[in-house]
XYZ file of C-alpha atoms in Angstrom:
706
model
C 59.391 43.790 -60.991
C 59.024 41.929 -64.326
C 60.293 38.750 -62.672
C 57.816 39.082 -59.855
C 55.018 39.746 -62.317
C 55.882 36.538 -64.125
C 55.855 34.679 -60.819
C 52.406 36.019 -60.018
C 51.072 35.119 -63.441
C 52.684 31.690 -63.268
C 51.172 30.979 -59.859
C 47.695 31.874 -61.061
C 48.177 29.933 -64.288
C 49.328 26.836 -62.395
C 46.242 26.725 -60.189
C 43.779 27.560 -62.969
C 45.360 25.034 -65.335
C 45.157 22.334 -62.684
C 41.506 23.211 -62.073
C 40.737 23.028 -65.796
C 42.494 19.674 -66.178
C 40.512 18.248 -63.279
C 37.112 19.637 -64.272
C 37.361 18.823 -67.964
C 39.175 15.492 -67.881
C 41.046 13.982 -64.953
C 38.331 14.600 -62.361
C 35.270 13.709 -64.421
C 33.048 10.693 -64.031
C 34.033 8.848 -67.211
C 37.507 10.113 -68.150
C 38.560 10.210 -64.506
C 38.426 6.407 -64.311
C 41.467 5.940 -66.558
C 44.989 5.257 -65.346
C 46.220 8.498 -66.917
C 43.654 10.542 -64.996
C 44.454 8.753 -61.743
C 48.126 9.578 -62.202
C 47.456 13.199 -63.185
C 45.210 13.784 -60.182
C 47.750 12.301 -57.777
C 50.678 14.229 -59.284
C 48.827 17.551 -59.113
C 47.824 16.930 -55.508
C 51.347 15.969 -54.455
C 52.857 18.927 -56.320
C 50.678 21.400 -54.449
C 51.326 19.477 -51.227
C 55.059 19.980 -51.785
C 54.480 23.718 -52.071
C 52.776 23.625 -48.681
C 55.728 21.961 -46.953
C 56.499 25.009 -44.771
C 53.060 24.722 -43.177
C 52.917 20.936 -42.946
C 52.477 20.936 -39.159
C 49.398 23.164 -39.315
C 48.225 23.367 -42.945
C 44.705 24.480 -42.009
C 45.967 27.112 -39.540
C 43.951 25.787 -36.614
C 46.112 27.420 -33.942
C 45.925 31.167 -34.645
C 46.519 32.576 -31.161
C 44.836 29.619 -29.514
C 45.989 26.441 -27.811
C 49.020 24.819 -29.468
C 47.108 21.531 -29.458
C 44.463 22.613 -31.970
C 46.609 21.631 -34.993
C 46.643 18.098 -33.585
C 42.974 17.790 -34.593
C 43.971 17.009 -38.170
C 46.470 14.412 -36.996
C 43.902 12.895 -34.654
C 41.433 12.636 -37.520
C 44.035 10.885 -39.648
C 44.850 8.459 -36.819
C 41.145 7.709 -36.485
C 40.930 7.073 -40.226
C 44.002 4.842 -39.978
C 42.497 2.817 -37.119
C 39.254 2.444 -39.040
C 41.180 1.335 -42.121
C 43.223 -1.252 -40.210
C 40.131 -3.055 -38.923
C 38.140 -2.619 -42.144
C 37.007 -5.780 -43.963
C 37.699 -3.985 -47.269
C 40.973 -2.224 -46.583
C 41.870 -1.875 -50.256
C 38.911 0.474 -50.717
C 40.403 3.028 -48.316
C 44.093 3.053 -49.203
C 43.851 6.284 -51.162
C 41.965 8.023 -48.346
C 44.610 7.073 -45.785
C 47.463 8.084 -48.048
C 46.084 11.341 -49.486
C 44.084 12.836 -46.604
C 46.997 14.808 -45.163
C 48.467 15.738 -48.582
C 45.078 17.263 -49.429
C 45.435 19.627 -46.464
C 49.045 20.349 -47.403
C 47.928 21.092 -50.965
C 45.483 23.700 -49.670
C 48.342 25.365 -47.814
C 50.443 25.174 -50.979
C 47.778 26.970 -52.999
C 47.615 29.614 -50.289
C 51.385 30.140 -50.596
C 51.093 30.677 -54.346
C 48.659 33.556 -53.823
C 50.890 35.835 -51.771
C 50.154 38.885 -53.922
C 46.961 40.630 -54.936
C 47.827 40.274 -58.619
C 48.146 36.489 -58.350
C 44.810 36.327 -56.565
C 43.146 38.550 -59.156
C 44.334 36.487 -62.107
C 43.517 33.210 -60.382
C 39.969 34.347 -59.649
C 39.591 35.503 -63.243
C 40.735 32.060 -64.317
C 38.125 30.472 -62.044
C 35.472 32.599 -63.735
C 36.695 31.533 -67.169
C 36.744 27.849 -66.209
C 33.293 28.101 -64.638
C 31.762 29.786 -67.686
C 33.442 27.290 -70.030
C 32.177 24.322 -68.033
C 28.692 25.839 -67.957
C 28.695 26.432 -71.711
C 29.715 22.821 -72.295
C 27.023 21.580 -69.937
C 24.270 23.637 -71.566
C 25.371 22.711 -75.084
C 25.332 18.986 -74.316
C 22.196 19.050 -72.160
C 19.846 17.854 -74.962
C 21.933 14.682 -75.319
C 21.505 13.683 -71.676
C 19.075 10.797 -71.215
C 17.158 12.779 -68.579
C 17.559 16.163 -70.262
C 19.804 17.508 -67.505
C 23.072 19.386 -67.567
C 25.766 16.931 -66.521
C 28.897 17.419 -68.599
C 31.804 17.894 -68.331
C 31.700 16.197 -64.917
C 29.375 13.455 -66.148
C 26.754 13.499 -63.381
C 24.228 16.258 -62.737
C 24.508 16.258 -58.933
C 28.279 16.384 -58.952
C 28.271 19.126 -61.578
C 25.919 21.069 -59.310
C 28.357 20.756 -56.399
C 31.273 21.915 -58.541
C 29.317 24.922 -59.802
C 28.192 25.840 -56.298
C 31.767 25.625 -55.018
C 33.334 27.807 -57.720
C 30.444 30.276 -58.087
C 31.564 32.739 -55.346
C 35.246 32.842 -56.427
C 34.174 33.138 -60.078
C 31.841 36.054 -59.369
C 34.539 37.769 -57.319
C 36.993 37.176 -60.156
C 34.640 38.836 -62.637
C 34.334 41.769 -60.236
C 38.062 42.292 -59.817
C 39.480 41.565 -63.245
C 37.771 44.517 -64.912
C 39.216 47.100 -62.531
C 37.520 49.702 -60.297
C 37.434 52.418 -62.949
C 35.054 50.511 -65.223
C 31.975 50.292 -63.094
C 29.456 49.258 -65.743
C 31.800 46.726 -67.297
C 32.438 45.293 -63.843
C 28.722 44.989 -63.107
C 28.082 43.429 -66.505
C 30.857 40.868 -66.006
C 29.515 39.909 -62.584
C 25.964 39.546 -63.883
C 27.126 37.500 -66.870
C 29.264 35.057 -64.884
C 26.698 34.693 -62.117
C 23.791 34.248 -64.529
C 25.582 31.608 -66.609
C 26.613 29.536 -63.595
C 23.224 29.819 -61.878
C 21.417 28.971 -65.109
C 23.569 25.876 -65.520
C 23.018 24.972 -61.898
C 19.264 25.140 -62.430
C 19.638 23.029 -65.587
C 21.189 20.223 -63.548
C 17.886 19.753 -61.731
C 19.778 19.104 -58.501
C 17.661 19.979 -55.474
C 20.685 19.865 -53.183
C 22.522 22.250 -55.518
C 19.625 24.702 -55.521
C 19.364 24.456 -51.733
C 23.084 25.209 -51.463
C 22.626 28.210 -53.748
C 19.881 29.566 -51.496
C 22.105 29.131 -48.432
C 24.934 30.939 -50.202
C 22.667 33.816 -51.235
C 21.340 34.278 -47.715
C 24.813 34.112 -46.169
C 26.232 36.538 -48.739
C 23.411 39.036 -48.171
C 23.869 38.848 -44.413
C 27.636 39.375 -44.690
C 27.269 42.328 -47.055
C 24.833 43.994 -44.667
C 27.096 43.305 -41.716
C 30.121 44.721 -43.485
C 28.274 47.838 -44.645
C 27.183 48.587 -41.069
C 23.631 47.713 -41.938
C 23.287 45.416 -38.961
C 19.951 46.911 -38.043
C 18.642 45.524 -41.336
C 19.534 41.936 -40.453
C 16.322 41.342 -38.500
C 14.048 42.663 -41.294
C 16.100 40.647 -43.783
C 15.613 37.487 -41.736
C 11.875 38.144 -41.498
C 11.672 38.754 -45.246
C 13.568 35.550 -45.992
C 11.337 33.571 -43.639
C 8.245 34.993 -45.337
C 9.642 34.221 -48.790
C 10.534 30.686 -47.748
C 7.050 30.139 -46.345
C 5.410 31.418 -49.518
C 7.683 29.244 -51.659
C 6.871 26.139 -49.641
C 3.152 26.875 -49.710
C 3.270 27.471 -53.454
C 5.180 24.242 -53.950
C 2.671 22.294 -51.880
C -0.301 23.731 -53.753
C 1.411 23.460 -57.119
C 2.230 19.804 -56.617
C -1.391 19.109 -55.734
C -2.428 20.738 -59.013
C 0.146 18.716 -60.991
C 2.156 21.791 -61.877
C 5.300 20.599 -63.680
C 8.847 21.715 -63.062
C 10.716 22.572 -59.841
C 7.542 23.634 -58.022
C 5.968 20.232 -58.443
C 9.248 18.548 -57.506
C 9.561 20.605 -54.332
C 5.984 19.766 -53.387
C 6.678 16.063 -53.851
C 9.714 16.433 -51.611
C 7.637 18.151 -48.926
C 5.067 15.342 -49.046
C 7.850 12.721 -48.960
C 6.712 11.367 -52.314
C 9.663 12.335 -54.483
C 11.271 9.151 -55.935
C 14.781 10.509 -55.500
C 14.088 11.415 -51.884
C 12.602 7.972 -51.207
C 15.675 6.332 -52.711
C 18.033 8.465 -50.629
C 16.105 7.552 -47.506
C 16.834 3.862 -48.085
C 20.532 4.630 -48.597
C 20.636 6.601 -45.353
C 18.773 3.841 -43.499
C 21.318 1.330 -44.778
C 24.170 3.517 -43.522
C 22.541 3.876 -40.105
C 21.996 0.114 -39.909
C 25.625 -0.535 -40.783
C 26.810 2.065 -38.290
C 24.851 0.296 -35.543
C 26.868 -2.873 -36.204
C 30.269 -1.153 -35.942
C 29.682 2.118 -34.079
C 33.181 2.858 -32.798
C 35.413 2.779 -35.878
C 32.934 2.059 -38.655
C 33.510 -0.083 -41.716
C 36.596 1.759 -42.905
C 37.282 4.677 -45.248
C 35.960 4.090 -48.740
C 34.042 1.003 -47.625
C 30.600 2.273 -48.622
C 31.003 1.288 -52.268
C 31.819 -2.321 -51.418
C 29.725 -3.008 -48.311
C 26.640 -0.773 -48.062
C 24.373 -3.224 -49.912
C 24.799 -5.646 -46.988
C 22.497 -3.368 -44.978
C 20.311 -2.078 -47.796
C 16.623 -2.850 -48.282
C 15.517 -1.655 -51.731
C 11.894 -0.706 -52.306
C 9.952 -1.872 -55.393
C 9.133 0.968 -57.742
C 11.787 3.162 -56.138
C 14.903 1.147 -56.944
C 15.195 -0.738 -60.233
C 16.165 -4.416 -60.105
C 19.885 -4.827 -60.493
C 20.824 -1.490 -58.919
C 24.308 -1.475 -57.423
C 24.296 0.848 -54.420
C 27.716 2.362 -53.807
C 27.032 5.492 -51.784
C 24.911 6.746 -48.905
C 24.283 10.007 -50.827
C 24.810 12.008 -47.641
C 27.968 12.864 -45.750
C 25.901 12.967 -42.550
C 25.193 9.244 -42.956
C 28.330 8.120 -44.753
C 30.929 9.605 -42.403
C 29.698 7.665 -39.325
C 29.257 4.539 -41.452
C 32.844 4.602 -42.680
C 34.688 6.205 -39.749
C 32.472 5.384 -36.784
C 31.593 7.746 -33.987
C 35.247 8.578 -33.298
C 36.084 9.693 -36.826
C 32.762 11.468 -37.345
C 33.137 13.496 -34.136
C 36.724 14.452 -34.982
C 35.651 15.498 -38.474
C 32.890 17.636 -36.985
C 35.278 19.210 -34.465
C 37.792 19.953 -37.203
C 35.154 21.622 -39.374
C 33.807 23.594 -36.405
C 37.259 24.807 -35.364
C 38.164 25.786 -38.902
C 34.866 27.593 -39.452
C 35.099 29.441 -36.147
C 38.602 30.714 -36.899
C 37.837 31.800 -40.447
C 34.604 33.530 -39.426
C 36.525 35.343 -36.716
C 39.044 36.513 -39.305
C 36.168 37.611 -41.527
C 34.972 39.955 -38.778
C 38.482 41.223 -38.090
C 39.056 44.632 -39.738
C 42.741 43.722 -40.077
C 41.972 40.777 -42.377
C 44.167 40.751 -45.474
C 41.386 40.114 -48.015
C 37.931 39.723 -46.444
C 36.167 39.538 -49.814
C 38.295 36.592 -50.937
C 37.858 34.897 -47.573
C 34.081 35.347 -47.778
C 34.013 33.904 -51.310
C 36.040 30.875 -50.235
C 33.856 30.259 -47.187
C 30.718 30.592 -49.313
C 32.116 28.020 -51.725
C 32.917 25.639 -48.877
C 29.487 26.197 -47.331
C 27.675 25.458 -50.575
C 29.722 22.332 -51.170
C 29.044 21.239 -47.597
C 25.293 21.592 -48.099
C 25.502 19.481 -51.257
C 27.575 16.803 -49.537
C 25.276 16.724 -46.537
C 22.065 16.388 -48.503
C 22.608 14.288 -51.535
C 25.832 14.535 -53.539
C 28.351 11.732 -53.430
C 32.051 12.489 -53.851
C 32.918 9.726 -56.296
C 34.908 11.921 -58.716
C 38.091 13.808 -57.887
C 36.575 17.080 -59.101
C 34.683 17.265 -55.801
C 37.705 17.222 -53.445
C 39.562 19.396 -55.968
C 37.139 22.319 -55.629
C 37.160 21.891 -51.848
C 40.963 22.094 -51.789
C 40.819 25.139 -54.063
C 38.515 27.004 -51.693
C 40.627 26.005 -48.694
C 43.649 27.408 -50.504
C 41.842 30.648 -51.325
C 40.833 30.972 -47.679
C 44.449 30.448 -46.636
C 45.580 33.160 -49.041
C 42.868 35.563 -47.902
C 43.597 35.226 -44.211
C 47.356 34.952 -44.562
C 47.324 31.618 -42.748
C 50.037 30.178 -44.955
C 52.555 32.882 -44.131
C 53.816 32.274 -40.584
C 55.957 29.322 -41.464
C 57.055 30.485 -44.888
C 57.907 34.208 -44.724
C 61.681 34.233 -44.596
C 62.319 37.801 -43.703
C 59.501 38.558 -41.351
C 60.776 36.920 -38.164
C 63.530 38.039 -35.815
C 66.882 36.237 -36.487
C 67.591 36.039 -32.765
C 64.308 34.267 -32.196
C 65.113 31.865 -35.008
C 68.497 31.046 -33.465
C 66.869 30.540 -30.097
C 64.241 28.307 -31.620
C 66.889 26.117 -33.213
C 68.311 25.372 -29.793
C 65.046 24.063 -28.488
C 64.687 20.298 -28.089
C 61.374 20.546 -29.898
C 63.237 21.278 -33.119
C 64.461 17.701 -33.229
C 60.879 16.535 -33.328
C 60.136 19.034 -36.062
C 63.060 17.794 -38.099
C 61.847 14.243 -37.671
C 58.354 15.210 -38.715
C 59.739 17.071 -41.718
C 61.599 13.925 -42.744
C 58.360 11.985 -42.319
C 56.671 14.541 -44.570
C 59.175 13.914 -47.356
C 58.954 10.143 -46.928
C 55.169 10.421 -47.031
C 55.270 12.126 -50.411
C 57.734 9.548 -51.708
C 55.457 6.730 -50.517
C 52.490 8.400 -52.198
C 54.403 8.584 -55.473
C 55.345 4.906 -55.217
C 51.785 3.879 -54.415
C 50.472 5.922 -57.337
C 52.959 4.330 -59.721
C 52.056 0.800 -58.655
C 48.289 1.299 -58.731
C 48.214 3.232 -61.991
C 50.431 0.659 -63.712
C 47.932 -2.029 -62.713
C 45.064 0.152 -63.913
C 46.836 0.695 -67.225
C 47.328 -3.047 -67.696
C 43.625 -3.564 -67.016
C 42.676 -0.833 -69.503
C 44.660 -2.537 -72.245
C 42.761 -5.771 -71.675
C 39.428 -3.928 -71.673
C 40.319 -2.081 -74.871
C 41.253 -5.360 -76.555
C 37.911 -6.874 -75.421
C 39.573 -10.176 -74.701
C 39.090 -12.556 -71.815
C 42.610 -13.937 -72.152
C 43.636 -15.114 -68.685
C 47.315 -14.293 -69.161
C 46.582 -10.719 -70.180
C 43.989 -10.207 -67.459
C 46.261 -11.631 -64.765
C 48.886 -8.915 -65.252
C 46.721 -6.303 -63.551
C 45.839 -8.741 -60.764
C 49.524 -9.498 -60.190
C 50.379 -5.806 -59.891
C 47.440 -5.028 -57.588
C 46.345 -8.362 -56.077
C 44.014 -6.847 -53.473
C 41.819 -5.031 -56.019
C 38.671 -7.154 -56.547
C 37.802 -5.977 -60.056
C 40.982 -7.418 -61.545
C 39.943 -10.922 -60.410
C 36.402 -10.875 -61.825
C 37.235 -12.905 -64.930
C 40.034 -14.900 -63.316
C 38.388 -16.037 -60.089
C 34.885 -14.620 -59.479
C 34.727 -16.088 -55.975
C 37.871 -14.223 -54.899
C 36.505 -10.993 -56.339
C 33.154 -11.453 -54.596
C 34.748 -12.170 -51.221
C 37.002 -9.107 -51.480
C 34.031 -6.794 -52.226
C 31.264 -8.752 -50.556
C 28.563 -6.110 -51.001
C 28.348 -6.238 -54.802
C 25.615 -8.532 -56.114
C 26.955 -8.890 -59.707
C 30.179 -10.431 -58.417
C 28.317 -12.999 -56.310
C 25.967 -13.768 -59.199
C 28.943 -14.368 -61.471
C 30.477 -16.679 -58.869
C 27.162 -18.525 -58.508
C 26.861 -19.382 -62.197
C 30.475 -20.558 -62.437
C 30.213 -24.235 -63.380
C 33.759 -24.964 -62.180
C 32.827 -24.317 -58.540
C 31.272 -26.980 -56.308
C 27.527 -26.951 -55.657
C 27.682 -25.739 -52.049
C 29.784 -22.708 -52.916
C 27.558 -21.905 -55.876
C 24.515 -22.065 -53.618
C 26.111 -19.735 -51.080
C 27.097 -17.289 -53.813
C 23.610 -17.238 -55.342
C 22.014 -16.714 -51.934
C 24.353 -13.773 -51.316
C 23.528 -12.314 -54.736
C 19.818 -12.667 -54.034
C 20.097 -11.017 -50.616
C 22.135 -8.107 -51.990
C 19.793 -7.604 -54.952
C 16.422 -8.974 -53.790
C 14.402 -7.342 -56.570
C 16.154 -9.191 -59.417
C 15.170 -12.497 -60.973
C 18.258 -14.339 -62.189
C 19.799 -15.235 -58.820
C 16.660 -16.941 -57.391
C 16.004 -18.695 -60.706
C 19.553 -20.061 -60.920
C 19.277 -21.079 -57.280
C 16.056 -22.976 -58.007
C 17.715 -24.772 -60.927
C 20.726 -25.624 -58.782
C 18.518 -27.152 -56.093
C 16.589 -29.199 -58.650
C 19.807 -30.454 -60.205
C 21.001 -31.447 -56.737
C 17.877 -33.600 -56.263
C 15.564 -31.293 -54.308
C 11.880 -32.105 -54.793
C 9.485 -29.666 -56.381
C 7.554 -29.597 -53.115
C 10.643 -28.392 -51.247
C 9.748 -24.895 -49.953
C 13.180 -23.632 -50.978
C 12.480 -24.535 -54.593
C 8.982 -23.040 -54.787
C 9.917 -19.772 -53.054
C 12.920 -19.165 -55.304
C 10.913 -19.972 -58.441
C 8.129 -17.609 -57.358
C 10.570 -14.776 -56.614
C 12.092 -15.162 -60.054
C 8.758 -15.102 -61.908
C 7.426 -12.204 -59.838
C 10.515 -10.180 -60.707
C 10.646 -11.206 -64.376
C 7.562 -12.884 -65.934
C 9.549 -13.577 -69.121
C 11.147 -16.472 -67.240
C 7.870 -18.353 -67.705
C 9.300 -19.110 -71.137
C 12.223 -20.997 -69.577
C 12.733 -24.485 -70.930
C 13.283 -25.721 -67.372
C 9.515 -25.761 -66.737
C 8.850 -28.288 -69.511
C 8.146 -31.806 -68.354
C 7.948 -30.716 -64.714
C 4.252 -30.318 -63.831
C 4.986 -30.630 -60.106
C 7.287 -27.604 -60.220
C 4.724 -25.623 -62.196
C 1.985 -26.487 -59.705
C 4.112 -25.447 -56.722
C 5.121 -22.243 -58.510
C 1.506 -21.362 -59.288
C 0.407 -21.951 -55.713
C 3.288 -19.936 -54.265
C 2.492 -16.931 -56.463
C -1.212 -17.121 -55.593
C -0.375 -16.969 -51.886
C 2.324 -14.292 -52.192
C 1.476 -11.360 -49.881
C 1.369 -7.716 -50.884
C 0.946 -7.978 -54.660
C -0.328 -4.881 -56.528
C -4.086 -4.733 -57.167
C -5.008 -6.395 -60.444
C -1.621 -7.975 -61.021
C -2.620 -11.454 -59.871
C -5.688 -11.477 -62.136
C -3.526 -10.521 -65.112
C -1.058 -13.237 -64.173
C -3.825 -15.848 -63.985
C -4.985 -14.926 -67.463
C -1.430 -15.305 -68.723
C -0.804 -18.549 -66.846
C -3.750 -20.473 -68.214
C -2.917 -19.460 -71.767
C 0.648 -20.786 -71.707
C 1.744 -23.699 -73.886
C 4.203 -25.770 -71.856
C 5.452 -27.818 -74.810
C 8.797 -27.282 -76.513
C 7.081 -25.657 -79.480
C 8.774 -28.086 -81.904
C 12.177 -26.594 -81.119
C 15.084 -28.992 -80.839
C 16.964 -26.607 -78.584
C 16.004 -23.158 -77.282
C 17.078 -20.327 -79.549
C 16.637 -17.508 -77.018
C 18.361 -16.948 -73.697
C 17.897 -14.531 -70.807
C 20.991 -13.175 -69.101
C 22.169 -10.176 -67.109
C 24.220 -7.695 -69.116
C 26.344 -6.266 -66.342
C 28.740 -3.352 -66.663
C 27.593 -2.471 -70.168
C 25.863 0.889 -69.663
C 27.991 3.525 -67.912
C 24.940 4.763 -65.983
C 24.688 1.431 -64.116
C 28.276 0.212 -64.371
C 29.634 -1.321 -61.175
C 33.167 -0.823 -62.524
C 32.649 2.935 -62.751
C 30.720 3.446 -59.533
C 32.289 0.905 -57.185
C 35.842 0.652 -58.530
C 36.376 3.817 -60.651
C 37.631 1.814 -63.622
C 36.408 1.687 -67.251
C 33.403 -0.598 -67.847
C 33.989 -4.038 -69.309
C 30.656 -5.460 -70.571
C 29.916 -8.804 -69.001
C 27.061 -11.235 -69.668
C 26.122 -13.271 -66.591
C 24.039 -16.432 -66.887
C 22.126 -17.788 -69.861
C 18.636 -19.159 -69.142
C 17.295 -21.000 -72.246
C 13.871 -19.699 -73.346
C 11.308 -21.158 -75.752
C 10.473 -18.725 -78.529
C 6.753 -19.452 -78.769
C 6.229 -19.040 -75.038
C 8.457 -15.964 -74.921
C 6.393 -14.265 -77.631
C 3.173 -15.100 -75.793
C 4.420 -13.706 -72.456
C 5.852 -10.604 -74.123
C 2.532 -9.937 -75.865
C 0.769 -9.776 -72.495
C 3.263 -7.128 -71.311
C 2.941 -8.154 -67.661
C 5.409 -6.111 -65.582
C 7.472 -7.577 -62.799
C 6.060 -6.703 -59.391
C 9.483 -5.557 -58.182
C 9.152 -2.580 -60.536
C 5.781 -1.467 -59.140
C 5.596 0.877 -56.115
C 2.369 -0.789 -54.875
C 4.241 -4.022 -54.143
C 4.935 -4.815 -50.494
C 8.743 -4.976 -50.120
C 8.967 -7.069 -46.937
C 8.544 -10.536 -48.560
C 11.542 -9.828 -50.783
C 13.737 -8.872 -47.845
C 13.737 -12.368 -46.355
C 17.318 -13.550 -45.979
C 18.914 -16.412 -47.875
C 16.625 -15.699 -50.799
C 13.353 -16.344 -48.996
C 14.374 -19.125 -46.599
C 15.046 -17.170 -43.406
């Protein structure tokens, strides 16, 4: 008995410790980008996958008295992902998905095997409650330091923290209920109220609308299940009517409150209902980009993980909604991103897999013989809430998101006993086992088991190679040196990873991840590249980031240096785009001694369609007050450049590549101080930052030529 008790405690401690490591360090937005965190996450996943080896043929328990072919759904999904990855233009982006998709399912089965006793489940749920409360306390304590005043830590992003809280809320509440024991009723109720209140309060502090929507769905589903279980089925219809009435009143209040400029969630909800919420408008453009990309490759999509490196090819940013220089790396909706990456085949298989899994688990929930219906309900509620978040706004860029999904899948496996058929040694008849060994099918099973072991070995080897390259890159970033020999070590260890080539060969990096504007801009300002390639790179940068100014300005300078006349439409259009996006470029020394270029620029801006009311008049006042001389400066003292990858909030290294930021200054346009001061004093905003600006003229391909 003491030995078994230690096993139960150790099983719970292993899962809770892994959860804490992921949520507080290895799976967070900032710390999770390090080589150490990548290695820790992979090792934990593979360790739990090893524990699920007895259920490797059906880790999600899709058969359960049904057709023997149902478990093949997971394999079919993986084959679809593999086919999509093979034909992907950015295969390196999806290697981890291909390699760790099946181990994630095996890990869920492994967690289910650890929780074979009620004591292990009880202590694990109590640990989930402790981790959830600790994460919430950290988030609330650090909330005042967030630039938007939202709860975001320890995960590092408010939407992803909301998903994590939604996913662990039901198991945490159940853990608070069970850990106190049935004989302490008031203490039990107090613990439940405390844990639930802290997590819900933190969830509200994130300001995530998708998280709050998921919470509402969870509350409704939990109330319906409790009534069903307590034989109060006759109350389900009145409950549904009451919920419908409450929802209608809430929506009406939100609509009226937003009209009266009521601050807070009510005003935000009203803006969402009127389709005027900035976040909603931004997400609509991401979804439209995903749909446009899906239409180009409908069968197999662009490949797993491809969104971060390719979505901007189909994206049309809106002025005033998206800031210039934004690097779009996610569709912000699983409903749009799954078809974009996997095509219709992968998306349908994913939907079938989710439907089959949900149908089986819901059936077990209604079965009076279920081993632990409360635990199963908590796990399904966690999965449902996370699914709502993923479907309507949260992107799974950090490993904390799949970690909480795997945790709930493991809890569901433990609750329904789905991990036991292949692993209970003494429960089956020895004669049946001997008969089974004589079947020819056992040879296939032995081969598949060998493939399982080889798979884990390959995953370990891949993790070692990739993390060693990431570690070499981190050392260079920490040293803040651009030494080619030091930077090339990471590129040699992982030659297909674009980020490692940014400072060695920008063109190679841009071609490998052709949907990232900063990489093309860096390649376009590289003086060692021939003029034609620089022009192509700058046009790509302008098309991927049409609201920014530096790419069209550098393109205009390149054309002038190549001998293009000021009257060339390509020159005037690019110059106008640059000034419209950033009026400070009027201080550029390039305009001195070139009255023809200034005249063409002025005329192009005057005829530009869709400018905000009053902006052109303010520009005219500024234009006719400019001094086009050099201001008695021998050489310009000020420059304008793009500081890429400096701020973590807009770092393409963090979002697109999940690596630490390495500040990079791109371009250096010389500016005259006297003219810069004059333009700055007028405080004329760029039109690409104003929502009244018509976006269509900036969407013209090849930076305004086509």
